[in-house]
């Protein structure tokens, strides 16, 4: 099967005086559609940096990045944003819900950036609320939810625009184990429904949900 | 559109969640935008709003300019009005108007109102239609048949209750019966201030007085004609008139000035200064807000990053940020309208103002549109920096940041510092300008006027012509009233004069000293006064004698001359005892100089002394009389009631008006400068306050940001005073940069002000030094709180953070 994501010799470094401090070093990685990949490694190894490179949040790197055969490394900001909006969803460790918006409004935000009609958006949000069984919480603000509930909303928000790939940065890092398990079950279900998932995690338990584990140390990917 | 609405809704929610921040910003903007809206409505009513005349740009005043003696342009005589009418083909209309107070008697109460006597084509020239009734008939301009009157809409509404049946009724004006033939339409912004219009009959006396130049002439350019053509034709016509009447018109030329120029008058410069000042205040407010929003935007880095990570384009992020600023600006604008309405009302009610049409200033549709535009511009101005800052976000690092409320990096600190420097610089410009005007005003109020207006009450009487038809009756009236006033308790001295200094009255006479060319007389300002007038206003007789009760109509004609007239025409000689020929309203007479009085300022406190010629009122008893009453106590206004009663004891039918202290007349002369000064001081104070708040904000954020550094310094042995000094150094460094920039730019602003300055140069070192000291003192005060907070940093806590 052709790769969905293909990284070739990706380097990322910070210049510190005359020295270069590498965060990612000659990273070469292929991810196929429908894969569930866990990225593991010690703190500061470059896991989150890799995820942000994949998610195009970070553009200061060198090397090649093909996404569905499109050369991301050659595209301008606008084209990259188009691809990102069409295919990607992102789940953050600390949820990053917008404090001033209700649950339903938080779910609506990604849709509002994708030129979808208001009536259609309302239907999609209603469907997601139903699917995640959080209809009763739709008018609450993030501060009125538990950590697990917030991350549930975070995951719901990541998939609301029907992405083909979900990038998750330690999605259970701030949760109790039972809440974490619930979120991981949700990822598993989404993966079974066809979504590709790349998840950064410290937890072997969570990594066990993945089809494949990519280990990263000091910016280098270990041989798989 | 939907997304714009969502941005707006989100912005509204954010602002509602931070009521203190929102209120502070809205208040700040309300002051900045409100000041602009208020000044705009003044500019609009005084300078921009068109007069209610047809094709205003083709309407001109005609003046008589004396090319030989270089005297100021004068009005026309009735004879000259007739001479030029029809002689200039480039002028389709030519009309005259003569202002004269008249007494309207309804019931038993006589009432003083302003009459305007107009020539036949006056209303056609201005393009004013008759609202009700009819215009004057041709025969109503004939002497003896001129008992017709047209009412202004305001007189009709205010005095006659808008009763439509008044047309055709009788009105008693100056004790004569007049028929109301019509009512003029409402004329907002009309400058003449007349209550009634009456036909100007060309009596033989008026026609004979060729040099009695009392008529304001107005002309309209003919279709297709240019001002240059009309001026050339007027010049040619002037030569023909001068050839026919050399005694009165030799060297005198009719000239044109656009009516619009006169409308703007002296109000233009003060208003331009104020408009610039409020613009600067708004800039300072915007710089302040930009700094505030930069700090706030720093606290929202994560939100912006999350939105970007969820798919928001840079355009959407910018639009959302700018929408918030726009919403704030519009809220500020709405509150600004309230501030402006209050300010305009306060300025309008300011008793001493003399700006034309100020009473029309209000927050109307034009001011609202202006406010909306200024608000939006302000929103873009203060919202752009934070919005652009949001676009320069490093997404990955912002998403990984765990610290909240971070104040941002060095670049943002630098931007805020530059904004503060700009605020200080702009405040310096305003403060220096305000300081120079303050010094000017203070100098003007301390100038020696040649008389002492303190403790003097003034009031005016215009004797009805029908009741006081002959000279002796007028002379007797004045003598009896002055005598009665002098007997009142609390009165130190009372006198009377035809005109008062510091009023707009412009009475001129011509005279020829013995031995000079009699065909080319000199001109001087003129007044007719009673024997105790000089004493009552504290004017000093330098040589000779004051007028006495024996200088009556039957006695030899005498005059007193001003010091500058005596010096100019009788250099190194005693003017007292000399004779001259006085030309007044078509009559010439030989008069003897019996005294020389000290020079007095007539129009403005700072003017160069003018030659003035004084006649005894008893020898030229005018119907216009101003009484001057010097109080023995401090408050002349306390004499008003007794003085009124004293006049009415002599004649209860005589209307009295303009009862006011002399100081009020001087206040009116200085009012436009006083207005500019007071408002400029207020705006400068506001700007300085904003700059101080801005400085405080920058330092407070910097101190919060550097608390770890301060902790380390203190752990290494720094004393609180050392840390205090560090913060002061930063704050005063910014202030010094702002002062330097402000001082570099201020001379450009003050140079533009120089026409409004008196007794002080636009680079006045004292003003600049005072401003520097003031700015440094205020800045030091703004530094104090953050500096103290820095000095109180606990090293152990700061190092753990």
PDB file of N, CA and C in Angstrom, chain B residues 204-290:
ATOM      1  N   UNK B 204     -32.389 112.320   1.864  1.00  0.00           N
ATOM      2  CA  UNK B 204     -31.440 113.324   1.365  1.00  0.00           C
ATOM      3  C   UNK B 204     -30.226 113.432   2.281  1.00  0.00           C
ATOM      4  N   UNK B 205     -30.438 113.283   3.611  1.00  0.00           N
ATOM      5  CA  UNK B 205     -29.309 113.389   4.544  1.00  0.00           C
ATOM      6  C   UNK B 205     -28.296 112.267   4.303  1.00  0.00           C
ATOM      7  N   UNK B 206     -28.814 111.034   4.143  1.00  0.00           N
ATOM      8  CA  UNK B 206     -27.919 109.892   3.921  1.00  0.00           C
ATOM      9  C   UNK B 206     -27.185 110.040   2.595  1.00  0.00           C
ATOM     10  N   UNK B 207     -27.926 110.510   1.575  1.00  0.00           N
ATOM     11  CA  UNK B 207     -27.308 110.645   0.257  1.00  0.00           C
ATOM     12  C   UNK B 207     -26.227 111.728   0.260  1.00  0.00           C
ATOM     13  N   UNK B 208     -26.448 112.738   1.113  1.00  0.00           N
ATOM     14  CA  UNK B 208     -25.488 113.847   1.134  1.00  0.00           C
ATOM     15  C   UNK B 208     -24.190 113.456   1.838  1.00  0.00           C
ATOM     16  N   UNK B 209     -24.293 112.524   2.779  1.00  0.00           N
ATOM     17  CA  UNK B 209     -23.105 112.169   3.565  1.00  0.00           C
ATOM     18  C   UNK B 209     -22.260 111.165   2.788  1.00  0.00           C
ATOM     19  N   UNK B 210     -21.499 111.653   1.829  1.00  0.00           N
ATOM     20  CA  UNK B 210     -20.727 110.762   0.951  1.00  0.00           C
ATOM     21  C   UNK B 210     -19.648 109.999   1.727  1.00  0.00           C
ATOM     22  N   UNK B 211     -19.117 110.643   2.789  1.00  0.00           N
ATOM     23  CA  UNK B 211     -18.078 109.933   3.535  1.00  0.00           C
ATOM     24  C   UNK B 211     -18.618 109.286   4.819  1.00  0.00           C
ATOM     25  N   UNK B 212     -19.926 109.276   4.953  1.00  0.00           N
ATOM     26  CA  UNK B 212     -20.529 108.569   6.097  1.00  0.00           C
ATOM     27  C   UNK B 212     -20.675 107.102   5.723  1.00  0.00           C
ATOM     28  N   UNK B 213     -19.580 106.361   5.866  1.00  0.00           N
ATOM     29  CA  UNK B 213     -19.560 104.989   5.328  1.00  0.00           C
ATOM     30  C   UNK B 213     -20.095 104.018   6.396  1.00  0.00           C
ATOM     31  N   UNK B 214     -21.388 103.726   6.267  1.00  0.00           N
ATOM     32  CA  UNK B 214     -22.075 102.955   7.309  1.00  0.00           C
ATOM     33  C   UNK B 214     -22.792 101.718   6.747  1.00  0.00           C
ATOM     34  N   UNK B 215     -22.687 101.531   5.431  1.00  0.00           N
ATOM     35  CA  UNK B 215     -23.481 100.465   4.802  1.00  0.00           C
ATOM     36  C   UNK B 215     -22.580  99.269   4.452  1.00  0.00           C
ATOM     37  N   UNK B 216     -23.010  98.106   4.887  1.00  0.00           N
ATOM     38  CA  UNK B 216     -22.328  96.876   4.480  1.00  0.00           C
ATOM     39  C   UNK B 216     -22.837  96.516   3.084  1.00  0.00           C
ATOM     40  N   UNK B 217     -21.907  96.430   2.112  1.00  0.00           N
ATOM     41  CA  UNK B 217     -22.335  96.156   0.737  1.00  0.00           C
ATOM     42  C   UNK B 217     -22.041  94.713   0.366  1.00  0.00           C
ATOM     43  N   UNK B 218     -22.998  94.091  -0.293  1.00  0.00           N
ATOM     44  CA  UNK B 218     -22.856  92.704  -0.745  1.00  0.00           C
ATOM     45  C   UNK B 218     -23.113  92.649  -2.233  1.00  0.00           C
ATOM     46  N   UNK B 219     -22.361  91.818  -2.940  1.00  0.00           N
ATOM     47  CA  UNK B 219     -22.558  91.718  -4.386  1.00  0.00           C
ATOM     48  C   UNK B 219     -22.472  90.269  -4.809  1.00  0.00           C
ATOM     49  N   UNK B 220     -23.173  89.958  -5.881  1.00  0.00           N
ATOM     50  CA  UNK B 220     -23.131  88.584  -6.413  1.00  0.00           C
ATOM     51  C   UNK B 220     -22.538  88.622  -7.812  1.00  0.00           C
ATOM     52  N   UNK B 221     -21.610  87.702  -8.060  1.00  0.00           N
ATOM     53  CA  UNK B 221     -21.009  87.632  -9.398  1.00  0.00           C
ATOM     54  C   UNK B 221     -22.076  87.252 -10.423  1.00  0.00           C
ATOM     55  N   UNK B 222     -22.034  87.903 -11.598  1.00  0.00           N
ATOM     56  CA  UNK B 222     -22.964  87.556 -12.674  1.00  0.00           C
ATOM     57  C   UNK B 222     -22.588  86.189 -13.220  1.00  0.00           C
ATOM     58  N   UNK B 223     -23.561  85.448 -13.798  1.00  0.00           N
ATOM     59  CA  UNK B 223     -23.228  84.127 -14.361  1.00  0.00           C
ATOM     60  C   UNK B 223     -22.074  84.241 -15.352  1.00  0.00           C
ATOM     61  N   UNK B 224     -21.078  83.412 -15.205  1.00  0.00           N
ATOM     62  CA  UNK B 224     -19.943  83.389 -16.132  1.00  0.00           C
ATOM     63  C   UNK B 224     -18.836  84.374 -15.781  1.00  0.00           C
ATOM     64  N   UNK B 225     -19.131  85.334 -14.899  1.00  0.00           N
ATOM     65  CA  UNK B 225     -18.112  86.342 -14.569  1.00  0.00           C
ATOM     66  C   UNK B 225     -17.142  85.791 -13.531  1.00  0.00           C
ATOM     67  N   UNK B 226     -15.923  86.338 -13.530  1.00  0.00           N
ATOM     68  CA  UNK B 226     -14.938  85.907 -12.534  1.00  0.00           C
ATOM     69  C   UNK B 226     -14.673  87.038 -11.545  1.00  0.00           C
ATOM     70  N   UNK B 227     -14.066  86.664 -10.430  1.00  0.00           N
ATOM     71  CA  UNK B 227     -13.755  87.658  -9.411  1.00  0.00           C
ATOM     72  C   UNK B 227     -12.802  88.709  -9.974  1.00  0.00           C
ATOM     73  N   UNK B 228     -11.853  88.269 -10.803  1.00  0.00           N
ATOM     74  CA  UNK B 228     -10.860  89.193 -11.370  1.00  0.00           C
ATOM     75  C   UNK B 228     -11.557  90.236 -12.266  1.00  0.00           C
ATOM     76  N   UNK B 229     -12.511  89.750 -13.081  1.00  0.00           N
ATOM     77  CA  UNK B 229     -13.236  90.684 -13.951  1.00  0.00           C
ATOM     78  C   UNK B 229     -13.982  91.726 -13.114  1.00  0.00           C
ATOM     79  N   UNK B 230     -14.669  91.213 -12.087  1.00  0.00           N
ATOM     80  CA  UNK B 230     -15.461  92.123 -11.251  1.00  0.00           C
ATOM     81  C   UNK B 230     -14.549  93.130 -10.550  1.00  0.00           C
ATOM     82  N   UNK B 231     -13.395  92.651 -10.062  1.00  0.00           N
ATOM     83  CA  UNK B 231     -12.466  93.550  -9.364  1.00  0.00           C
ATOM     84  C   UNK B 231     -11.956  94.643 -10.314  1.00  0.00           C
ATOM     85  N   UNK B 232     -11.649  94.235 -11.562  1.00  0.00           N
ATOM     86  CA  UNK B 232     -11.148  95.210 -12.540  1.00  0.00           C
ATOM     87  C   UNK B 232     -12.219  96.253 -12.859  1.00  0.00           C
ATOM     88  N   UNK B 233     -13.451  95.781 -13.019  1.00  0.00           N
ATOM     89  CA  UNK B 233     -14.544  96.724 -13.324  1.00  0.00           C
ATOM     90  C   UNK B 233     -14.802  97.661 -12.141  1.00  0.00           C
ATOM     91  N   UNK B 234     -14.700  97.105 -10.929  1.00  0.00           N
ATOM     92  CA  UNK B 234     -14.914  97.941  -9.738  1.00  0.00           C
ATOM     93  C   UNK B 234     -13.838  99.026  -9.636  1.00  0.00           C
ATOM     94  N   UNK B 235     -12.599  98.628 -10.000  1.00  0.00           N
ATOM     95  CA  UNK B 235     -11.491  99.588  -9.961  1.00  0.00           C
ATOM     96  C   UNK B 235     -11.775 100.745 -10.923  1.00  0.00           C
ATOM     97  N   UNK B 236     -12.230 100.378 -12.130  1.00  0.00           N
ATOM     98  CA  UNK B 236     -12.531 101.410 -13.130  1.00  0.00           C
ATOM     99  C   UNK B 236     -13.668 102.299 -12.651  1.00  0.00           C
ATOM    100  N   UNK B 237     -14.697 101.666 -12.066  1.00  0.00           N
ATOM    101  CA  UNK B 237     -15.841 102.438 -11.562  1.00  0.00           C
ATOM    102  C   UNK B 237     -15.394 103.354 -10.429  1.00  0.00           C
ATOM    103  N   UNK B 238     -14.459 102.868  -9.570  1.00  0.00           N
ATOM    104  CA  UNK B 238     -13.960 103.681  -8.458  1.00  0.00           C
ATOM    105  C   UNK B 238     -13.289 104.950  -8.978  1.00  0.00           C
ATOM    106  N   UNK B 239     -12.542 104.796 -10.097  1.00  0.00           N
ATOM    107  CA  UNK B 239     -11.864 105.971 -10.677  1.00  0.00           C
ATOM    108  C   UNK B 239     -12.889 106.987 -11.172  1.00  0.00           C
ATOM    109  N   UNK B 240     -13.970 106.483 -11.771  1.00  0.00           N
ATOM    110  CA  UNK B 240     -15.021 107.401 -12.260  1.00  0.00           C
ATOM    111  C   UNK B 240     -15.679 108.130 -11.085  1.00  0.00           C
ATOM    112  N   UNK B 241     -15.961 107.368 -10.010  1.00  0.00           N
ATOM    113  CA  UNK B 241     -16.601 107.980  -8.826  1.00  0.00           C
ATOM    114  C   UNK B 241     -15.660 109.019  -8.219  1.00  0.00           C
ATOM    115  N   UNK B 242     -14.354 108.663  -8.159  1.00  0.00           N
ATOM    116  CA  UNK B 242     -13.383 109.584  -7.559  1.00  0.00           C
ATOM    117  C   UNK B 242     -13.264 110.871  -8.390  1.00  0.00           C
ATOM    118  N   UNK B 243     -13.349 110.703  -9.715  1.00  0.00           N
ATOM    119  CA  UNK B 243     -13.261 111.890 -10.578  1.00  0.00           C
ATOM    120  C   UNK B 243     -14.453 112.795 -10.343  1.00  0.00           C
ATOM    121  N   UNK B 244     -15.628 112.170 -10.134  1.00  0.00           N
ATOM    122  CA  UNK B 244     -16.849 112.964  -9.939  1.00  0.00           C
ATOM    123  C   UNK B 244     -16.918 113.550  -8.526  1.00  0.00           C
ATOM    124  N   UNK B 245     -16.345 112.855  -7.533  1.00  0.00           N
ATOM    125  CA  UNK B 245     -16.443 113.316  -6.134  1.00  0.00           C
ATOM    126  C   UNK B 245     -15.065 113.267  -5.482  1.00  0.00           C
ATOM    127  N   UNK B 246     -14.145 114.109  -5.926  1.00  0.00           N
ATOM    128  CA  UNK B 246     -12.766 114.021  -5.406  1.00  0.00           C
ATOM    129  C   UNK B 246     -12.687 114.254  -3.896  1.00  0.00           C
ATOM    130  N   UNK B 247     -13.537 115.083  -3.342  1.00  0.00           N
ATOM    131  CA  UNK B 247     -13.433 115.394  -1.911  1.00  0.00           C
ATOM    132  C   UNK B 247     -13.598 114.158  -1.041  1.00  0.00           C
ATOM    133  N   UNK B 248     -14.521 113.289  -1.432  1.00  0.00           N
ATOM    134  CA  UNK B 248     -14.788 112.118  -0.587  1.00  0.00           C
ATOM    135  C   UNK B 248     -14.125 110.854  -1.107  1.00  0.00           C
ATOM    136  N   UNK B 249     -13.818 110.800  -2.413  1.00  0.00           N
ATOM    137  CA  UNK B 249     -13.419 109.511  -2.976  1.00  0.00           C
ATOM    138  C   UNK B 249     -12.040 109.480  -3.632  1.00  0.00           C
ATOM    139  N   UNK B 250     -11.287 110.549  -3.520  1.00  0.00           N
ATOM    140  CA  UNK B 250      -9.979 110.554  -4.153  1.00  0.00           C
ATOM    141  C   UNK B 250      -9.090 109.482  -3.522  1.00  0.00           C
ATOM    142  N   UNK B 251      -8.535 108.596  -4.338  1.00  0.00           N
ATOM    143  CA  UNK B 251      -7.636 107.543  -3.833  1.00  0.00           C
ATOM    144  C   UNK B 251      -8.369 106.400  -3.172  1.00  0.00           C
ATOM    145  N   UNK B 252      -9.698 106.423  -3.264  1.00  0.00           N
ATOM    146  CA  UNK B 252     -10.462 105.348  -2.600  1.00  0.00           C
ATOM    147  C   UNK B 252     -11.004 104.382  -3.649  1.00  0.00           C
ATOM    148  N   UNK B 253     -10.790 103.105  -3.385  1.00  0.00           N
ATOM    149  CA  UNK B 253     -11.124 102.096  -4.392  1.00  0.00           C
ATOM    150  C   UNK B 253     -12.000 101.024  -3.770  1.00  0.00           C
ATOM    151  N   UNK B 254     -13.002 100.606  -4.541  1.00  0.00           N
ATOM    152  CA  UNK B 254     -13.860  99.523  -4.039  1.00  0.00           C
ATOM    153  C   UNK B 254     -13.173  98.174  -4.297  1.00  0.00           C
ATOM    154  N   UNK B 255     -13.147  97.342  -3.282  1.00  0.00           N
ATOM    155  CA  UNK B 255     -12.503  96.026  -3.429  1.00  0.00           C
ATOM    156  C   UNK B 255     -13.455  94.925  -2.956  1.00  0.00           C
ATOM    157  N   UNK B 256     -13.181  93.700  -3.418  1.00  0.00           N
ATOM    158  CA  UNK B 256     -14.054  92.565  -3.097  1.00  0.00           C
ATOM    159  C   UNK B 256     -13.371  91.608  -2.125  1.00  0.00           C
ATOM    160  N   UNK B 257     -14.139  91.041  -1.207  1.00  0.00           N
ATOM    161  CA  UNK B 257     -13.617  89.890  -0.434  1.00  0.00           C
ATOM    162  C   UNK B 257     -14.733  88.845  -0.377  1.00  0.00           C
ATOM    163  N   UNK B 258     -14.373  87.581  -0.538  1.00  0.00           N
ATOM    164  CA  UNK B 258     -15.416  86.544  -0.515  1.00  0.00           C
ATOM    165  C   UNK B 258     -16.126  86.512   0.844  1.00  0.00           C
ATOM    166  N   UNK B 259     -17.432  86.340   0.830  1.00  0.00           N
ATOM    167  CA  UNK B 259     -18.202  86.267   2.079  1.00  0.00           C
ATOM    168  C   UNK B 259     -17.700  85.087   2.915  1.00  0.00           C
ATOM    169  N   UNK B 260     -17.308  84.025   2.221  1.00  0.00           N
ATOM    170  CA  UNK B 260     -16.854  82.814   2.929  1.00  0.00           C
ATOM    171  C   UNK B 260     -15.638  83.106   3.815  1.00  0.00           C
ATOM    172  N   UNK B 261     -14.730  83.987   3.336  1.00  0.00           N
ATOM    173  CA  UNK B 261     -13.541  84.334   4.133  1.00  0.00           C
ATOM    174  C   UNK B 261     -13.952  84.989   5.445  1.00  0.00           C
ATOM    175  N   UNK B 262     -14.933  85.848   5.346  1.00  0.00           N
ATOM    176  CA  UNK B 262     -15.389  86.576   6.523  1.00  0.00           C
ATOM    177  C   UNK B 262     -16.049  85.627   7.518  1.00  0.00           C
ATOM    178  N   UNK B 263     -16.758  84.637   6.944  1.00  0.00           N
ATOM    179  CA  UNK B 263     -17.454  83.668   7.779  1.00  0.00           C
ATOM    180  C   UNK B 263     -16.445  82.921   8.657  1.00  0.00           C
ATOM    181  N   UNK B 264     -15.317  82.547   8.024  1.00  0.00           N
ATOM    182  CA  UNK B 264     -14.313  81.783   8.788  1.00  0.00           C
ATOM    183  C   UNK B 264     -13.626  82.683   9.809  1.00  0.00           C
ATOM    184  N   UNK B 265     -13.357  83.904   9.349  1.00  0.00           N
ATOM    185  CA  UNK B 265     -12.839  84.929  10.249  1.00  0.00           C
ATOM    186  C   UNK B 265     -11.667  84.467  11.089  1.00  0.00           C
ATOM    187  N   UNK B 266     -11.625  84.973  12.310  1.00  0.00           N
ATOM    188  CA  UNK B 266     -10.490  84.698  13.185  1.00  0.00           C
ATOM    189  C   UNK B 266     -10.620  83.349  13.884  1.00  0.00           C
ATOM    190  N   UNK B 267     -11.770  82.690  13.653  1.00  0.00           N
ATOM    191  CA  UNK B 267     -11.976  81.416  14.345  1.00  0.00           C
ATOM    192  C   UNK B 267     -11.161  80.309  13.715  1.00  0.00           C
ATOM    193  N   UNK B 268     -10.744  80.523  12.475  1.00  0.00           N
ATOM    194  CA  UNK B 268     -10.068  79.462  11.732  1.00  0.00           C
ATOM    195  C   UNK B 268      -8.861  78.903  12.448  1.00  0.00           C
ATOM    196  N   UNK B 269      -7.952  79.810  12.867  1.00  0.00           N
ATOM    197  CA  UNK B 269      -6.702  79.293  13.434  1.00  0.00           C
ATOM    198  C   UNK B 269      -6.894  78.570  14.775  1.00  0.00           C
ATOM    199  N   UNK B 270      -7.631  79.193  15.727  1.00  0.00           N
ATOM    200  CA  UNK B 270      -7.824  78.453  16.981  1.00  0.00           C
ATOM    201  C   UNK B 270      -8.450  77.080  16.751  1.00  0.00           C
ATOM    202  N   UNK B 271      -9.416  77.023  15.827  1.00  0.00           N
ATOM    203  CA  UNK B 271     -10.071  75.736  15.603  1.00  0.00           C
ATOM    204  C   UNK B 271      -9.129  74.743  14.931  1.00  0.00           C
ATOM    205  N   UNK B 272      -8.288  75.260  14.026  1.00  0.00           N
ATOM    206  CA  UNK B 272      -7.316  74.367  13.386  1.00  0.00           C
ATOM    207  C   UNK B 272      -6.356  73.811  14.431  1.00  0.00           C
ATOM    208  N   UNK B 273      -5.947  74.672  15.358  1.00  0.00           N
ATOM    209  CA  UNK B 273      -5.037  74.235  16.434  1.00  0.00           C
ATOM    210  C   UNK B 273      -5.713  73.159  17.283  1.00  0.00           C
ATOM    211  N   UNK B 274      -6.978  73.409  17.617  1.00  0.00           N
ATOM    212  CA  UNK B 274      -7.683  72.444  18.463  1.00  0.00           C
ATOM    213  C   UNK B 274      -7.903  71.130  17.730  1.00  0.00           C
ATOM    214  N   UNK B 275      -8.208  71.223  16.424  1.00  0.00           N
ATOM    215  CA  UNK B 275      -8.422  69.999  15.647  1.00  0.00           C
ATOM    216  C   UNK B 275      -7.130  69.173  15.644  1.00  0.00           C
ATOM    217  N   UNK B 276      -5.999  69.867  15.466  1.00  0.00           N
ATOM    218  CA  UNK B 276      -4.717  69.152  15.483  1.00  0.00           C
ATOM    219  C   UNK B 276      -4.475  68.559  16.870  1.00  0.00           C
ATOM    220  N   UNK B 277      -4.819  69.329  17.900  1.00  0.00           N
ATOM    221  CA  UNK B 277      -4.571  68.872  19.279  1.00  0.00           C
ATOM    222  C   UNK B 277      -5.378  67.613  19.596  1.00  0.00           C
ATOM    223  N   UNK B 278      -6.658  67.601  19.227  1.00  0.00           N
ATOM    224  CA  UNK B 278      -7.458  66.406  19.548  1.00  0.00           C
ATOM    225  C   UNK B 278      -7.001  65.218  18.711  1.00  0.00           C
ATOM    226  N   UNK B 279      -6.507  65.511  17.517  1.00  0.00           N
ATOM    227  CA  UNK B 279      -5.939  64.436  16.703  1.00  0.00           C
ATOM    228  C   UNK B 279      -4.758  63.810  17.419  1.00  0.00           C
ATOM    229  N   UNK B 280      -3.920  64.658  18.014  1.00  0.00           N
ATOM    230  CA  UNK B 280      -2.754  64.152  18.747  1.00  0.00           C
ATOM    231  C   UNK B 280      -3.198  63.352  19.977  1.00  0.00           C
ATOM    232  N   UNK B 281      -4.225  63.876  20.670  1.00  0.00           N
ATOM    233  CA  UNK B 281      -4.726  63.149  21.853  1.00  0.00           C
ATOM    234  C   UNK B 281      -5.182  61.746  21.450  1.00  0.00           C
ATOM    235  N   UNK B 282      -5.883  61.678  20.309  1.00  0.00           N
ATOM    236  CA  UNK B 282      -6.370  60.366  19.866  1.00  0.00           C
ATOM    237  C   UNK B 282      -5.196  59.446  19.501  1.00  0.00           C
ATOM    238  N   UNK B 283      -4.171  60.031  18.892  1.00  0.00           N
ATOM    239  CA  UNK B 283      -2.982  59.226  18.563  1.00  0.00           C
ATOM    240  C   UNK B 283      -2.350  58.668  19.838  1.00  0.00           C
ATOM    241  N   UNK B 284      -2.252  59.532  20.864  1.00  0.00           N
ATOM    242  CA  UNK B 284      -1.675  59.078  22.144  1.00  0.00           C
ATOM    243  C   UNK B 284      -2.531  57.954  22.724  1.00  0.00           C
ATOM    244  N   UNK B 285      -3.861  58.155  22.656  1.00  0.00           N
ATOM    245  CA  UNK B 285      -4.767  57.131  23.190  1.00  0.00           C
ATOM    246  C   UNK B 285      -4.589  55.825  22.416  1.00  0.00           C
ATOM    247  N   UNK B 286      -4.446  55.933  21.100  1.00  0.00           N
ATOM    248  CA  UNK B 286      -4.287  54.728  20.279  1.00  0.00           C
ATOM    249  C   UNK B 286      -2.973  54.030  20.607  1.00  0.00           C
ATOM    250  N   UNK B 287      -1.897  54.807  20.789  1.00  0.00           N
ATOM    251  CA  UNK B 287      -0.603  54.222  21.121  1.00  0.00           C
ATOM    252  C   UNK B 287      -0.712  53.495  22.464  1.00  0.00           C
ATOM    253  N   UNK B 288      -1.432  54.137  23.394  1.00  0.00           N
ATOM    254  CA  UNK B 288      -1.624  53.558  24.714  1.00  0.00           C
ATOM    255  C   UNK B 288      -2.378  52.231  24.631  1.00  0.00           C
ATOM    256  N   UNK B 289      -3.457  52.270  23.836  1.00  0.00           N
ATOM    257  CA  UNK B 289      -4.272  51.060  23.703  1.00  0.00           C
ATOM    258  C   UNK B 289      -3.505  49.958  22.991  1.00  0.00           C
ATOM    259  N   UNK B 290      -2.714  50.345  21.979  1.00  0.00           N
ATOM    260  CA  UNK B 290      -1.940  49.346  21.249  1.00  0.00           C
ATOM    261  C   UNK B 290      -1.017  48.627  22.233  1.00  0.00           C
TER     262      UNK B 290
END
